[in-house]
Amino acid sequence: MEMKLKLNNYALTVTWLILLVFFSSCEKKVEINPETARQMITHRNLGLAYLEEGRFIDAADEFKTLIDIFPDEPLGYGNLGLTYMQMSGELKQA
């Protein structure tokens, strides 16, 4: 039963992220200067690395910084939501 619940949560998360990417690609493209792009990539990669290591607070901080730098980046919000979902699961196990 617990495994089925985890698979359902995973499927829901993947579906949500696919829809987010699909709908975000329908918008007009915005030009970003190279320094902002570098900062966005750095914070996104750090956030993903922290998320992979289970360092959820650090991951959330990086994704929040990404959102502050460029609020129109939908993956910043998606990754932050995924981090909060992972944090929720961690708290339930404690």
PDB file of C-alpha atoms in Angstrom:
ATOM      1  CA  MET A   1       0.000   0.000   0.000  1.00  0.00           C
ATOM      2  CA  GLU A   2       2.802   2.424   0.933  1.00  0.00           C
ATOM      3  CA  MET A   3       4.650   1.678  -2.327  1.00  0.00           C
ATOM      4  CA  LYS A   4       1.461   2.308  -4.319  1.00  0.00           C
ATOM      5  CA  LEU A   5       1.043   5.683  -2.600  1.00  0.00           C
ATOM      6  CA  LYS A   6       4.635   6.647  -3.414  1.00  0.00           C
ATOM      7  CA  LEU A   7       4.120   5.673  -7.066  1.00  0.00           C
ATOM      8  CA  ASN A   8       0.920   7.723  -7.219  1.00  0.00           C
ATOM      9  CA  ASN A   9       2.704  10.762  -5.739  1.00  0.00           C
ATOM     10  CA  TYR A  10       5.570  10.315  -8.191  1.00  0.00           C
ATOM     11  CA  ALA A  11       3.193  10.017 -11.166  1.00  0.00           C
ATOM     12  CA  LEU A  12       1.303  13.113 -10.049  1.00  0.00           C
ATOM     13  CA  THR A  13       4.538  15.089  -9.674  1.00  0.00           C
ATOM     14  CA  VAL A  14       5.837  14.041 -13.091  1.00  0.00           C
ATOM     15  CA  THR A  15       2.515  14.861 -14.749  1.00  0.00           C
ATOM     16  CA  TRP A  16       2.424  18.270 -13.097  1.00  0.00           C
ATOM     17  CA  LEU A  17       5.977  19.086 -14.206  1.00  0.00           C
ATOM     18  CA  ILE A  18       5.273  17.993 -17.795  1.00  0.00           C
ATOM     19  CA  LEU A  19       2.191  20.226 -17.924  1.00  0.00           C
ATOM     20  CA  LEU A  20       4.159  23.103 -16.439  1.00  0.00           C
ATOM     21  CA  VAL A  21       6.876  22.794 -19.076  1.00  0.00           C
ATOM     22  CA  PHE A  22       4.313  22.411 -21.867  1.00  0.00           C
ATOM     23  CA  PHE A  23       2.325  25.501 -20.948  1.00  0.00           C
ATOM     24  CA  SER A  24       5.399  27.592 -20.216  1.00  0.00           C
ATOM     25  CA  SER A  25       6.794  26.879 -23.683  1.00  0.00           C
ATOM     26  CA  CYS A  26       3.705  28.473 -25.270  1.00  0.00           C
ATOM     27  CA  GLU A  27       4.655  31.936 -24.048  1.00  0.00           C
ATOM     28  CA  LYS A  28       6.665  34.603 -25.848  1.00  0.00           C
ATOM     29  CA  LYS A  29      10.415  34.172 -25.394  1.00  0.00           C
ATOM     30  CA  VAL A  30      12.179  36.811 -23.304  1.00  0.00           C
ATOM     31  CA  GLU A  31      15.782  37.821 -23.861  1.00  0.00           C
ATOM     32  CA  ILE A  32      18.043  37.384 -20.839  1.00  0.00           C
ATOM     33  CA  ASN A  33      21.461  38.956 -20.521  1.00  0.00           C
ATOM     34  CA  PRO A  34      24.375  36.507 -20.147  1.00  0.00           C
ATOM     35  CA  GLU A  35      25.118  37.375 -16.505  1.00  0.00           C
ATOM     36  CA  THR A  36      21.507  36.788 -15.444  1.00  0.00           C
ATOM     37  CA  ALA A  37      21.463  33.521 -17.394  1.00  0.00           C
ATOM     38  CA  ARG A  38      24.658  32.396 -15.638  1.00  0.00           C
ATOM     39  CA  GLN A  39      23.181  33.210 -12.227  1.00  0.00           C
ATOM     40  CA  MET A  40      19.941  31.393 -13.076  1.00  0.00           C
ATOM     41  CA  ILE A  41      21.799  28.266 -14.185  1.00  0.00           C
ATOM     42  CA  THR A  42      24.033  28.332 -11.115  1.00  0.00           C
ATOM     43  CA  HIS A  43      21.155  28.592  -8.641  1.00  0.00           C
ATOM     44  CA  ARG A  44      19.060  26.009 -10.482  1.00  0.00           C
ATOM     45  CA  ASN A  45      21.939  23.506 -10.589  1.00  0.00           C
ATOM     46  CA  LEU A  46      22.793  24.065  -6.922  1.00  0.00           C
ATOM     47  CA  GLY A  47      19.148  23.648  -5.973  1.00  0.00           C
ATOM     48  CA  LEU A  48      18.882  20.402  -7.930  1.00  0.00           C
ATOM     49  CA  ALA A  49      22.107  19.094  -6.380  1.00  0.00           C
ATOM     50  CA  TYR A  50      20.881  19.920  -2.880  1.00  0.00           C
ATOM     51  CA  LEU A  51      17.538  18.298  -3.658  1.00  0.00           C
ATOM     52  CA  GLU A  52      19.303  15.133  -4.804  1.00  0.00           C
ATOM     53  CA  GLU A  53      21.327  15.070  -1.560  1.00  0.00           C
ATOM     54  CA  GLY A  54      18.224  15.532   0.583  1.00  0.00           C
ATOM     55  CA  ARG A  55      19.291  19.014   1.705  1.00  0.00           C
ATOM     56  CA  PHE A  56      15.791  20.401   1.262  1.00  0.00           C
ATOM     57  CA  ILE A  57      16.217  23.728   3.058  1.00  0.00           C
ATOM     58  CA  ASP A  58      19.309  24.569   0.995  1.00  0.00           C
ATOM     59  CA  ALA A  59      17.501  23.503  -2.193  1.00  0.00           C
ATOM     60  CA  ALA A  60      14.498  25.692  -1.348  1.00  0.00           C
ATOM     61  CA  ASP A  61      16.801  28.664  -0.707  1.00  0.00           C
ATOM     62  CA  GLU A  62      18.454  28.237  -4.113  1.00  0.00           C
ATOM     63  CA  PHE A  63      15.118  27.978  -5.929  1.00  0.00           C
ATOM     64  CA  LYS A  64      13.819  31.057  -4.082  1.00  0.00           C
ATOM     65  CA  THR A  65      16.923  32.944  -5.204  1.00  0.00           C
ATOM     66  CA  LEU A  66      16.304  31.790  -8.774  1.00  0.00           C
ATOM     67  CA  ILE A  67      12.725  33.105  -8.543  1.00  0.00           C
ATOM     68  CA  ASP A  68      13.997  36.431  -7.147  1.00  0.00           C
ATOM     69  CA  ILE A  69      16.475  36.786 -10.016  1.00  0.00           C
ATOM     70  CA  PHE A  70      13.984  35.921 -12.746  1.00  0.00           C
ATOM     71  CA  PRO A  71      10.347  35.574 -11.614  1.00  0.00           C
ATOM     72  CA  ASP A  72       9.199  34.560 -15.125  1.00  0.00           C
ATOM     73  CA  GLU A  73      11.150  31.272 -14.972  1.00  0.00           C
ATOM     74  CA  PRO A  74       8.478  28.617 -14.349  1.00  0.00           C
ATOM     75  CA  LEU A  75      10.909  25.852 -13.452  1.00  0.00           C
ATOM     76  CA  GLY A  76      12.013  27.835 -10.407  1.00  0.00           C
ATOM     77  CA  TYR A  77       8.487  27.553  -9.047  1.00  0.00           C
ATOM     78  CA  GLY A  78       8.140  23.928 -10.138  1.00  0.00           C
ATOM     79  CA  ASN A  79      11.391  22.914  -8.474  1.00  0.00           C
ATOM     80  CA  LEU A  80      10.485  24.836  -5.322  1.00  0.00           C
ATOM     81  CA  GLY A  81       7.139  23.021  -5.205  1.00  0.00           C
ATOM     82  CA  LEU A  82       8.875  19.679  -5.696  1.00  0.00           C
ATOM     83  CA  THR A  83      11.247  20.546  -2.856  1.00  0.00           C
ATOM     84  CA  TYR A  84       8.329  21.351  -0.551  1.00  0.00           C
ATOM     85  CA  MET A  85       6.688  18.050  -1.484  1.00  0.00           C
ATOM     86  CA  GLN A  86       9.901  16.191  -0.626  1.00  0.00           C
ATOM     87  CA  MET A  87      10.164  18.121   2.669  1.00  0.00           C
ATOM     88  CA  SER A  88       6.615  17.096   3.507  1.00  0.00           C
ATOM     89  CA  GLY A  89       7.441  13.425   2.974  1.00  0.00           C
ATOM     90  CA  GLU A  90      10.549  13.766   5.114  1.00  0.00           C
ATOM     91  CA  LEU A  91       8.522  15.252   7.973  1.00  0.00           C
ATOM     92  CA  LYS A  92       5.936  12.478   7.805  1.00  0.00           C
ATOM     93  CA  GLN A  93       8.685   9.839   8.147  1.00  0.00           C
ATOM     94  CA  ALA A  94      10.145  11.486  11.259  1.00  0.00           C
TER      95      ALA A  94
END
